[in-house]
XYZ file of C-alpha atoms in Angstrom:
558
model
C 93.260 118.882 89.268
C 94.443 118.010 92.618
C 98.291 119.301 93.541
C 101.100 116.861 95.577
C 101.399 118.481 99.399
C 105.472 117.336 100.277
C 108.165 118.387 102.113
C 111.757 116.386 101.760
C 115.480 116.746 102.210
C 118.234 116.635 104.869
C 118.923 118.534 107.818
C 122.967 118.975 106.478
C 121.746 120.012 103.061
C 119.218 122.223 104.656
C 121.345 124.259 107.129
C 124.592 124.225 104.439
C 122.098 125.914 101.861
C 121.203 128.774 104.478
C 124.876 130.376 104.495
C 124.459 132.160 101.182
C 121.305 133.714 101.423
C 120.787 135.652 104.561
C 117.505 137.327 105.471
C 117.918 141.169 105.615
C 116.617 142.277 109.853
C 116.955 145.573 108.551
C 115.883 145.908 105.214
C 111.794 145.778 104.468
C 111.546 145.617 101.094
C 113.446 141.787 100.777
C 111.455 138.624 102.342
C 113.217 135.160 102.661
C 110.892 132.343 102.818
C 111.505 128.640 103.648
C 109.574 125.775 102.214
C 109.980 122.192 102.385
C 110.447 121.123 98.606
C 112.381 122.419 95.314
C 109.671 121.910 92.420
C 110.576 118.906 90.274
C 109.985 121.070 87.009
C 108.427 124.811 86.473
C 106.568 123.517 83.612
C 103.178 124.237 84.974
C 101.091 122.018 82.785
C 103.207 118.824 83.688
C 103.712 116.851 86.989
C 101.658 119.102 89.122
C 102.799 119.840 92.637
C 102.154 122.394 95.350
C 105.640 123.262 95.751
C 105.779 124.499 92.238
C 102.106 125.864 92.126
C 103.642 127.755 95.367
C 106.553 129.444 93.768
C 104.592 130.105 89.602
C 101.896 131.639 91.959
C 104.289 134.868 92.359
C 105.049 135.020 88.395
C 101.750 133.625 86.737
C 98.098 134.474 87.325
C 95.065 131.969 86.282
C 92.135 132.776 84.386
C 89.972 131.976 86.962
C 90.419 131.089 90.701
C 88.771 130.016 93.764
C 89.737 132.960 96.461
C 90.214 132.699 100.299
C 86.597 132.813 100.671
C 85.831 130.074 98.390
C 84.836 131.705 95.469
C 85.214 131.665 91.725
C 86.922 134.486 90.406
C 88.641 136.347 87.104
C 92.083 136.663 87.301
C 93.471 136.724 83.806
C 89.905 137.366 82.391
C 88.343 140.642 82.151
C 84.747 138.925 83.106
C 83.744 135.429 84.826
C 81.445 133.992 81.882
C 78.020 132.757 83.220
C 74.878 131.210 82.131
C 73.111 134.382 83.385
C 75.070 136.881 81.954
C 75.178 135.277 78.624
C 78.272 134.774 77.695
C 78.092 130.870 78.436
C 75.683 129.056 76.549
C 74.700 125.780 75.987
C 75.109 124.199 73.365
C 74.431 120.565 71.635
C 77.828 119.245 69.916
C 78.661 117.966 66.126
C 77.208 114.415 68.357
C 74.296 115.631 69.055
C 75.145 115.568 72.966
C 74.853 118.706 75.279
C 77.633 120.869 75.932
C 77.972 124.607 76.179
C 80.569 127.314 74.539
C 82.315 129.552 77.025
C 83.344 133.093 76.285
C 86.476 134.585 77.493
C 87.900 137.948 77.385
C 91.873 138.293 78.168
C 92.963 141.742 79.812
C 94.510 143.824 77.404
C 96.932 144.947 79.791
C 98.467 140.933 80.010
C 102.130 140.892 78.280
C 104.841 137.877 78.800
C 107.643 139.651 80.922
C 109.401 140.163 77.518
C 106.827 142.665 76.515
C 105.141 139.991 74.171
C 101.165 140.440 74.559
C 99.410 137.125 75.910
C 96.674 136.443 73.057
C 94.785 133.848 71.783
C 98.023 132.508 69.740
C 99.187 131.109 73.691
C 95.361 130.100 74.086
C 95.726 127.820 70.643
C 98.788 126.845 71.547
C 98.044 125.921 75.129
C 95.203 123.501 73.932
C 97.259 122.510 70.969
C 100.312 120.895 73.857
C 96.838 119.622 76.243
C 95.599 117.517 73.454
C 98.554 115.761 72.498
C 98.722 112.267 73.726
C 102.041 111.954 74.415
C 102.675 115.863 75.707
C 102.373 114.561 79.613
C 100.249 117.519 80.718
C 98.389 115.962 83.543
C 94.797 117.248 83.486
C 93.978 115.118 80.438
C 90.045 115.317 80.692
C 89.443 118.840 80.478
C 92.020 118.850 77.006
C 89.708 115.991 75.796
C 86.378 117.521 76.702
C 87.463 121.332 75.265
C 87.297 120.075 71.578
C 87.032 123.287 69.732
C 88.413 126.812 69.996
C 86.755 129.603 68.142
C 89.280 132.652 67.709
C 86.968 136.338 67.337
C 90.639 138.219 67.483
C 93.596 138.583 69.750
C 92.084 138.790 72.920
C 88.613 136.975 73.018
C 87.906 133.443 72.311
C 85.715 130.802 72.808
C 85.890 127.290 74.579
C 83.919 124.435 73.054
C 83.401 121.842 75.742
C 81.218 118.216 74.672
C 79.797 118.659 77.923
C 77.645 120.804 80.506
C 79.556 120.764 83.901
C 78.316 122.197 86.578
C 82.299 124.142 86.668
C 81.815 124.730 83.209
C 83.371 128.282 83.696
C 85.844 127.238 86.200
C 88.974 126.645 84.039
C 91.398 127.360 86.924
C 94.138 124.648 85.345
C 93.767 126.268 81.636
C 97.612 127.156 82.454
C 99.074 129.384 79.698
C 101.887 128.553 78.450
C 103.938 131.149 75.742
C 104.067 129.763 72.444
C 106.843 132.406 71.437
C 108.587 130.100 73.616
C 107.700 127.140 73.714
C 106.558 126.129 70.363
C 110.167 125.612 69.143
C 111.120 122.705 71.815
C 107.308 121.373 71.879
C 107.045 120.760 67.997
C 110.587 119.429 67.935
C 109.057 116.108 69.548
C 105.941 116.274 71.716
C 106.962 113.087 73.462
C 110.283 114.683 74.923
C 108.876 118.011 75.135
C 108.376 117.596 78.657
C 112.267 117.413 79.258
C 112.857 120.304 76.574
C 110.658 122.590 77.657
C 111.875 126.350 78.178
C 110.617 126.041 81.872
C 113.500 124.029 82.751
C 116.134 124.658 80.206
C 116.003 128.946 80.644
C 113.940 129.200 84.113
C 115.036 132.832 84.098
C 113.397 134.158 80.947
C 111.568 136.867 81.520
C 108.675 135.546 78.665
C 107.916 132.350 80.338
C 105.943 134.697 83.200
C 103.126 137.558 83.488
C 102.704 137.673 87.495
C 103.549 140.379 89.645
C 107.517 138.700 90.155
C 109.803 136.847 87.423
C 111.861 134.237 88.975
C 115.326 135.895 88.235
C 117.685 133.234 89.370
C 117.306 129.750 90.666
C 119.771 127.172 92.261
C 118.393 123.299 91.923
C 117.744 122.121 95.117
C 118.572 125.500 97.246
C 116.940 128.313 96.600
C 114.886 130.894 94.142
C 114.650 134.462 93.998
C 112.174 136.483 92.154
C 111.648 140.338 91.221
C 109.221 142.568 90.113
C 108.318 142.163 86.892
C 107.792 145.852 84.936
C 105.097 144.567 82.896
C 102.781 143.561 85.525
C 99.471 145.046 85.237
C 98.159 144.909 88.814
C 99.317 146.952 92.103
C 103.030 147.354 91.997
C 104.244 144.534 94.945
C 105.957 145.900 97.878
C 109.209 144.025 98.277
C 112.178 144.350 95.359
C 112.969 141.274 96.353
C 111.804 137.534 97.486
C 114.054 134.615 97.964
C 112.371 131.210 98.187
C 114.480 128.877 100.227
C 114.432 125.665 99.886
C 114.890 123.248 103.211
C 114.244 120.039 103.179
C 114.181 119.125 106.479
C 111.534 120.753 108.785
C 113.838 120.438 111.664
C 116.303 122.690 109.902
C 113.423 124.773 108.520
C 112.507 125.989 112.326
C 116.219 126.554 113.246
C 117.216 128.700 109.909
C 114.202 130.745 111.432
C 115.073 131.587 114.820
C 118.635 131.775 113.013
C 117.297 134.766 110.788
C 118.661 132.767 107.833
C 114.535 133.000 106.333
C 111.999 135.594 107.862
C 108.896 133.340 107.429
C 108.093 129.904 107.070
C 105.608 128.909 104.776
C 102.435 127.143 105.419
C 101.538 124.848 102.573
C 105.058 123.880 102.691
C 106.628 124.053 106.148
C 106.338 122.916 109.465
C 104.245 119.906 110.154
C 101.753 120.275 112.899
C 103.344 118.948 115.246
C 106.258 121.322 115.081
C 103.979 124.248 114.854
C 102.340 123.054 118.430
C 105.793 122.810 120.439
C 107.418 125.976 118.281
C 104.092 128.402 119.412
C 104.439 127.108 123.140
C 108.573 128.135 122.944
C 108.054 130.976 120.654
C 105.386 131.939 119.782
C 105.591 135.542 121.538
C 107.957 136.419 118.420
C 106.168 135.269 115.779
C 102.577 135.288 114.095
C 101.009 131.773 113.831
C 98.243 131.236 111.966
C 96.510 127.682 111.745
C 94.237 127.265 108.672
C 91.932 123.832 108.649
C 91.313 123.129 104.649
C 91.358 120.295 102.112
C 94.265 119.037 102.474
C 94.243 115.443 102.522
C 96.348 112.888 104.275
C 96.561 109.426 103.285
C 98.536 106.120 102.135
C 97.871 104.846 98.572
C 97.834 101.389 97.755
C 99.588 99.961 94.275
C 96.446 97.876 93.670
C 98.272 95.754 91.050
C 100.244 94.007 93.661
C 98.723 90.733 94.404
C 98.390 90.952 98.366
C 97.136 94.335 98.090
C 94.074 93.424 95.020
C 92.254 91.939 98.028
C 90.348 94.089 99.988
C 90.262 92.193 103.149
C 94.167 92.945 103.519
C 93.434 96.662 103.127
C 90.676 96.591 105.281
C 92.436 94.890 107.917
C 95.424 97.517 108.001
C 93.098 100.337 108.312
C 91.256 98.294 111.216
C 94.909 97.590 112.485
C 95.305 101.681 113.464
C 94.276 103.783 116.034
C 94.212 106.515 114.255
C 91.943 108.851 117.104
C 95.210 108.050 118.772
C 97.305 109.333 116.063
C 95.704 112.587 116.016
C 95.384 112.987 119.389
C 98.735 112.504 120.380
C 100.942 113.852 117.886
C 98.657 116.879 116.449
C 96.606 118.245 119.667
C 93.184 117.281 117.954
C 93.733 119.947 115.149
C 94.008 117.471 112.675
C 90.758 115.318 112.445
C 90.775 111.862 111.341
C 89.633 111.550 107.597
C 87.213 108.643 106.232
C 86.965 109.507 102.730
C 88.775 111.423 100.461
C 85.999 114.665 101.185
C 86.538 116.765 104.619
C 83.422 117.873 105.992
C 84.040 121.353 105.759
C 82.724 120.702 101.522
C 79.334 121.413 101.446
C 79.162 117.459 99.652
C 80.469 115.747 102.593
C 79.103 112.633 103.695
C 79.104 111.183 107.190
C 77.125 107.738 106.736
C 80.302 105.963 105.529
C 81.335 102.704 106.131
C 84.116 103.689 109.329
C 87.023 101.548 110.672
C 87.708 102.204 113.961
C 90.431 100.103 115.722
C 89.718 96.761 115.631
C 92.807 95.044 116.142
C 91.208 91.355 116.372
C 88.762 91.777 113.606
C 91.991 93.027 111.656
C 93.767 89.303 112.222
C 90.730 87.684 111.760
C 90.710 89.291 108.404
C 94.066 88.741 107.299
C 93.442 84.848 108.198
C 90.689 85.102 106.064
C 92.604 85.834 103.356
C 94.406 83.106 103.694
C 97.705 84.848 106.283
C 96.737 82.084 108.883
C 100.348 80.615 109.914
C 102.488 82.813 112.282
C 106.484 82.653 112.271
C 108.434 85.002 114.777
C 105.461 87.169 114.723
C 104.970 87.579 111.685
C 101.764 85.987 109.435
C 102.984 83.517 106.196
C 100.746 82.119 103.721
C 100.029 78.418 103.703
C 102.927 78.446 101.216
C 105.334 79.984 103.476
C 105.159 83.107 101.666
C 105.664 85.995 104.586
C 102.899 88.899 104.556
C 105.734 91.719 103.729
C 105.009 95.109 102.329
C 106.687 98.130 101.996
C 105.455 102.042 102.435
C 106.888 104.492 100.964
C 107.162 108.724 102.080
C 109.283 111.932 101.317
C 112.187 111.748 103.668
C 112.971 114.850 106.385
C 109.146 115.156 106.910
C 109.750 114.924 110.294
C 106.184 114.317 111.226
C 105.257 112.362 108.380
C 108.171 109.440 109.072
C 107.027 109.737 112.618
C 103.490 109.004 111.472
C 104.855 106.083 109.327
C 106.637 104.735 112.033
C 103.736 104.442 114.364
C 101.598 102.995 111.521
C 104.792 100.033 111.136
C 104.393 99.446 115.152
C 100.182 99.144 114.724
C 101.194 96.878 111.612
C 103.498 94.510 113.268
C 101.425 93.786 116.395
C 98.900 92.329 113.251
C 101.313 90.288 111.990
C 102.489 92.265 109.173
C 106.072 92.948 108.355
C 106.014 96.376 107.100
C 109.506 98.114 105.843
C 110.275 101.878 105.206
C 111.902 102.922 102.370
C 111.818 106.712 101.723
C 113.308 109.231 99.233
C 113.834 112.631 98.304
C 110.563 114.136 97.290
C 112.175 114.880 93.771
C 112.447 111.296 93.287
C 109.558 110.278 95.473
C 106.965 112.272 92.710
C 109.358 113.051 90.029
C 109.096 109.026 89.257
C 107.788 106.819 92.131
C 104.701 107.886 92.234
C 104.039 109.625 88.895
C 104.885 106.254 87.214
C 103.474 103.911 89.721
C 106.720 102.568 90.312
C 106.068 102.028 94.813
C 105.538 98.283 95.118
C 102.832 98.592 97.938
C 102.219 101.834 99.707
C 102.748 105.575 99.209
C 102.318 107.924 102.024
C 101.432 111.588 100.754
C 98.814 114.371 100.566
C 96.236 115.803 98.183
C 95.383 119.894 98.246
C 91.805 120.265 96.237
C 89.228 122.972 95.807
C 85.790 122.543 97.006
C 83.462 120.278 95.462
C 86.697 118.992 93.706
C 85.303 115.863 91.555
C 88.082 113.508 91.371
C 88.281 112.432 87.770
C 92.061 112.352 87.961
C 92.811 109.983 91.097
C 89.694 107.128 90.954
C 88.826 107.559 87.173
C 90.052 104.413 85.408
C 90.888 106.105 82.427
C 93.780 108.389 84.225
C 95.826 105.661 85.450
C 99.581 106.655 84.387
C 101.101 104.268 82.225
C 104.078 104.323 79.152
C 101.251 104.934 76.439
C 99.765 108.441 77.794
C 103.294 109.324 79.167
C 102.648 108.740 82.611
C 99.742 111.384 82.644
C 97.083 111.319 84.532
C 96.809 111.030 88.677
C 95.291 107.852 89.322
C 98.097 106.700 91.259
C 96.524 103.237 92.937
C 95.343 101.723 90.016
C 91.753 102.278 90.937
C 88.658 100.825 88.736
C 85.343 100.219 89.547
C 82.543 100.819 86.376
C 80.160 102.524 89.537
C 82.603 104.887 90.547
C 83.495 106.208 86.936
C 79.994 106.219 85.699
C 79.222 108.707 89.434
C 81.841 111.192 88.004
C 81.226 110.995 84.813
C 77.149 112.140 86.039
C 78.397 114.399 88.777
C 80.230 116.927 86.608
C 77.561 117.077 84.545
C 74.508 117.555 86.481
C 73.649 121.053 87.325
C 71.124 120.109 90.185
C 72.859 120.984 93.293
C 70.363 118.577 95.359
C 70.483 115.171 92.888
C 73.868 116.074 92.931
C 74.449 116.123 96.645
C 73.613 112.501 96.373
C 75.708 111.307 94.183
C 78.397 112.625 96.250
C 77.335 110.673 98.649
C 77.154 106.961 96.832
C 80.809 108.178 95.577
C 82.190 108.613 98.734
C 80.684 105.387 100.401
C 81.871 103.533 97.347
C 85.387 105.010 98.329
C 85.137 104.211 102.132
C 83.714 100.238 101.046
C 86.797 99.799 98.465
C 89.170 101.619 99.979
C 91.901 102.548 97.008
C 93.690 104.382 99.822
C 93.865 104.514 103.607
C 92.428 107.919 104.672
C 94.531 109.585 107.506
C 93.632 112.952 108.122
C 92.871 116.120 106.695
C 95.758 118.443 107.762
C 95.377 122.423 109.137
C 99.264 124.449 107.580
C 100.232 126.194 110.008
C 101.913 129.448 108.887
C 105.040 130.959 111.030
C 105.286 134.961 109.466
C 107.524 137.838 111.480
C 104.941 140.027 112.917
C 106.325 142.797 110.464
C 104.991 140.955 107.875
C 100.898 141.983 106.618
C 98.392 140.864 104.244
C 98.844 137.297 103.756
C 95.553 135.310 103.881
C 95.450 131.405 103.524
C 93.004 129.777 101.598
C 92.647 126.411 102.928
C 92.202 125.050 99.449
C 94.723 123.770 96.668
C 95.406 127.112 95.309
C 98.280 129.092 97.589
C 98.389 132.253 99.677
C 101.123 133.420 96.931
C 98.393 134.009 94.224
C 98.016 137.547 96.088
C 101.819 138.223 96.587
C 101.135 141.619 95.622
C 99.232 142.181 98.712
C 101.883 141.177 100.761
C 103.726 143.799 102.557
C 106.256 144.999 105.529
C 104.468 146.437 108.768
C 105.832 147.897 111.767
C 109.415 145.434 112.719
C-alpha cells in the first residue's frame, strides 16, 4: 500500500504550539522533533498516511519490512518464509487456481505494552477486521486474496493466499492490531468501528503498542510524546524521552529550530526542498543535512468523473501547458527530477520509452480547441455554449513549497486559457475527507511514498475506487479504469519471471503516461535537518520511515 506524503497548518498555530514543549540543549537523553502533519487517526489499518506511519513506527514493528538497503526483512517474525527454505509453498486453492500457504513464526518475546502476549488470537482477529466490507481498512486486496488462516498454536500460523505473487512473503501492511482491545468497539458495529476504535478513543494505552516507545500523551493538533516501553524485546533505546511536534507550517518548522524549540527536523515530514537549499547555504555549518533521492512521488490527481476532465485532450493539454524542467530547475536546484510516470528510475522496472510532454504551449491550445474550448473572453477559453473552462486544484495549506508550486502551475494555466482557482485546506481535512472520499471537484495536488517494485493495485485498479458501499476504502483516488491496465496488475503480481515481468511494467507504465489519471511532477529527495549530536539515523528513500529503527538512534558528542 502506498502512504499520503503532507505537510499542513499555520505559521501562528505552529510557533504558539512551540511554547510548551521546549527542547532540552543540555539534556541527551530527550529529542524534540518537528514534522509537518498531526496523523488524522492512529488506527494503523485505516486511512493510511506517512505522518502516522512516522510516529506508530516508534511503538509498532511489522512482520516484515523493506530496510534502508532495499531489502525484505523479519521484524515481528522469527524467520522470512521462502520458497527455498520451505516454509512457503505453493499451493492450488478449493478453485482449483494456484496459490501458495505462507508460514509464519511470531517472536516469543512480542507482548502488547500491557504485558498481553501478541499471538495468533491478534493474527485472527487482524484478518477477521481486513475482511469486513464495511471495516474501512484500506489495503482491501491483500484481505481478499488471504482467504484462510490455519492456527498450529499461539505463535505460528499459516496464510492462505488464492494466489502466487511474486511478494508472496512480503506482508509488510499485515498491521496487528490487539484484539484484547479492540474487539469490544469493532464487534459493536464494524461500519463505525473506524470512529470507535481504541486508537483514537485511549491513544495512551499501553496495549495498543509493542515497539521500542508507547506514545504516553498526545495533544490533537500539537504535539506527541512517547517513552520506552518495558516490554520491548529489542536493544533498550537511548533517549527516555521523544516529543513529536507537530508544525504545520514549514516556515515555522525552520524557525522553532534555530529557536531550539525542536532539535531536529524530520525528513519525510519537514522542510520542502527548497527550504532545505537556502537553510544549508545560511546554516548549514550547525547542522547535519542529509538529502535522500527515493520514491516519493509528486503529482496532481484528476477527479475523472468531472465532465471537462473525462477527456483526455484537456489533461493532456495542461501537462503540455507546464514547463516543468523549469519548475525543477528553479525552485529545487535540479535535485528533484521531473517524473513521467508514476515509477522513478531508480526501480529496477522503470521505463524510459514513455509517451513525454514537454512544454508545448501551442499544441496545448490547439488541444483545448479541439475539445471544443475554441471562444476566448478576457483571456480566458468558453465553450461554444458560453460555458468558461474553470477548474479548481486543490493542496495541504502551509506547504510552503507546494502552494508555491501550485501557484506557478495557475500562471502556466492561465497563459492557456484556463481559469484555474486555489482552494486549500488543512491536511486533516484535505485526506481525512477530500481526498479519501473523492470529494475535490477537479484536481488534488499531493504525494505518494512506495516501496520498490510497488504494483499499484490500490491507486489505478478499478475495483479500489472509494465510494459509500466499501466505506471509502481503497486508494484509487481519480476514478481510474481501463480493462488493460487492471488485467497488467492483476498478471504482474502474479508472475514470478523477473524478465516477462519487466515487460509488463513497461506496457503499465506507458498505458499510464498515454491516459494520464494524474499529472506526474516530480519525484522528491527529504531532506533531513538533525543536530550534529544526534547518530544513527539512516533514511530509506522508500515508504517505510527512518523511525522503524528508533532504537538505533542515539546522542553523540553536543
Amino acid at each position: 500500500m502506498l502512504r499520503l506524503w503532507t505537510a499542513a497548518s499555520i505559521l501562528l498555530l505552529g510557533l504558539c504550539a512551540a511554547a510548551p514543549l521546549q527542547a532540552a540543549e543540555d539534556s541527551k537523553d530527550e529529542l524534540v522533533i518537528g514534522i509537518a502533519q498531526f496523523p488524522s487517526t492512529f488506527q494503523p489499518n485505516i486511512d493510511p498516511s506517512l505522518a502516522k506511519t512516522y510516529v506508530l513506527a516508534m511503538t509498532r514493528r511489522p512482520f516484515t519490512i523493506y530496510d534502508k538497503n532495499w531489502k525484505l526483512v523479519c521484524m515481528l517474525c522469527t524467520q522470512l518464509p521462502t520458497i527455498e527454505n520451505g516454509l512457503a509453498k505453493p499451493e492450488k486453492t478449493p478453485e482449483g487456481k494456484r496459490g501458495i500457504a505462507v508460514t509464519y513464526t511470531i517472536r516469543g518475546d512480542a507482548t502488547w505494552g500491557d504485558t498481553v502476549p501478541v499471538t495468533t488470537r491478534d493474527v485472527l482477529f487482524t484478518w477477521k477486521v481486513g475482511r469486513h466490507p464495511k471495516s474501512g481498512v484500506g489495503n482491501m486486496e491483500f484481505y481478499r486474496s488471504l482467504y484462510k488462516i490455519d492456527v498450529r498454536d499461539e505463535r505460528t500460523f499459516t496464510l492462505h493466499f488464492d494466489k502466487l505473487t511474486f511478494e508472496y512473503n512480503a506482508i509488510n501492511d499485515f498491521n496487528l492490531l490487539p484484539a484484547h482491545l479492540e474487539e469490544t468497539p469493532f464487534e459493536s458495529g464494524p461500519a463505525e468501528y473506524k470512529n470507535r476504535t481504541t486508537f483514537d478513543g485511549d491513544t495512551t494505552n499501553e496495549g495498543l503498542y509493542f515497539g521500542p516507545y508507547l506514545i504516553s500523551a498526545v495533544e490533537p493538533g500539537a504535539h506527541m510524546v512517547l517513552e520506552p516501553n518495558p516490554t520491548w524485546w529489542g536493544p533498550k533505546p537511548h533517549f527516555r524521552r521523544i516529543v513529536v511536534r507537530v508544525i504545520g507550517n514549514t516556515a515555522a518548522l525552520e524557525a522553532n529550530l534555530l529557536s531550539g524549540s525542536i532539535d531536529m527536523i524530520s525528513g519525510e515530514l519537514g522542510l520542502t526542498m527548497d527550504q532545505a537549499l537556502t537553510f544549508e547555504k545560511r546554516h548549514g555549518h550547525k547542522f547535519r543535512i542529509l538529502y535522500k533521492p527515493g520514491l516519493v512521488y509528486e503529482h496532481v490527481d484528476f477527479n475523472l468523473d468531472n465532465p471537462l476532465l473525462k477527456d483526455v485532450r484537456v489533461r493532456r493539454a495542461l501537462i503540455l501547458g507546464l514547463d516543468r524542467e523549469a519548475i525543477v530547475s528553479q525552485l529545487f536546484a535540479n535535485r528533484q527530477p521531473v517524473a513521467h510516470t508514476s515509477v522513478n528510475p531508480l526501480d529496477w522496472v522503470y521505463s524510459d520509452e514513455v509517451p513525454k510532454y514537454p512544454f508545448d504551449p501551442w499544441e496545448a491550445k490547439r488541444l483545448l480547441a479541439e475539445a471544443g474550448w475554441t471562444v476566448m473572453r478576457r483571456g480566458i477559453r468558453h465553450d461554444k455554449a458560453g460555458r468558461p473552462l474553470k477548474i479548481e486544484i486543490m493542496t495541504t495549506a502551509g506547504n510552503r513549497a507546494r502552494e508555491l508550486v501550485e501557484q506557478v502551475l495557475q500562471s502556466y494555466w492561465k497563459r492557456i486559457g484556463v481559469d484555474v482557482r486555489i482552494k486549500n485546506q488543512p491536511a486533516r481535512v484535505f485526506f481525512g475527507q477530500t481526498v479519501t472520499e473523492r470529494k475535490f471537484c477537479c484536481m488534488a495536488m499531493y504525494a505518494w511514498a512506495s516501496t520498490p517494485e510497488n504494483v499499484p493495485r490500490t491507486v489505478l485498479h478499478s475495483a479500489h475506487i472509494p465510494h459509500e458501499g466499501n466505506n471509502f476504502a481503497g486508494q484509487n483516488y481519480t476514478g481510474y479504469k481501463n480493462a488493460e491496465m487492471d488485467d497488467l496488475i492483476e498478471m504482474i503480481e502474479v508472475e514470478l519471471d523477473k524478465e516477462t515481468r519487466l515487460g509488463m511494467w513497461h506496457r503499465l507504465q506507458e498505458i499510464y503516461a498515454t491516459d494520464l489519471p494524474s499529472i506526474p511532477l516530480y519525484f522528491r529527495a527529504t531532506p533531513f535537518v538533525l543536530p550534529k549530536w544526534l547518530e544513527g539515523v539512516e533514511p530509506t528513500g522508500h515508504q517505510y520511515p527512518s523511525t522503524y529503527w528508533i532504537e538505533n538512534w542515539r546522542p553523540g558528542k553536543r
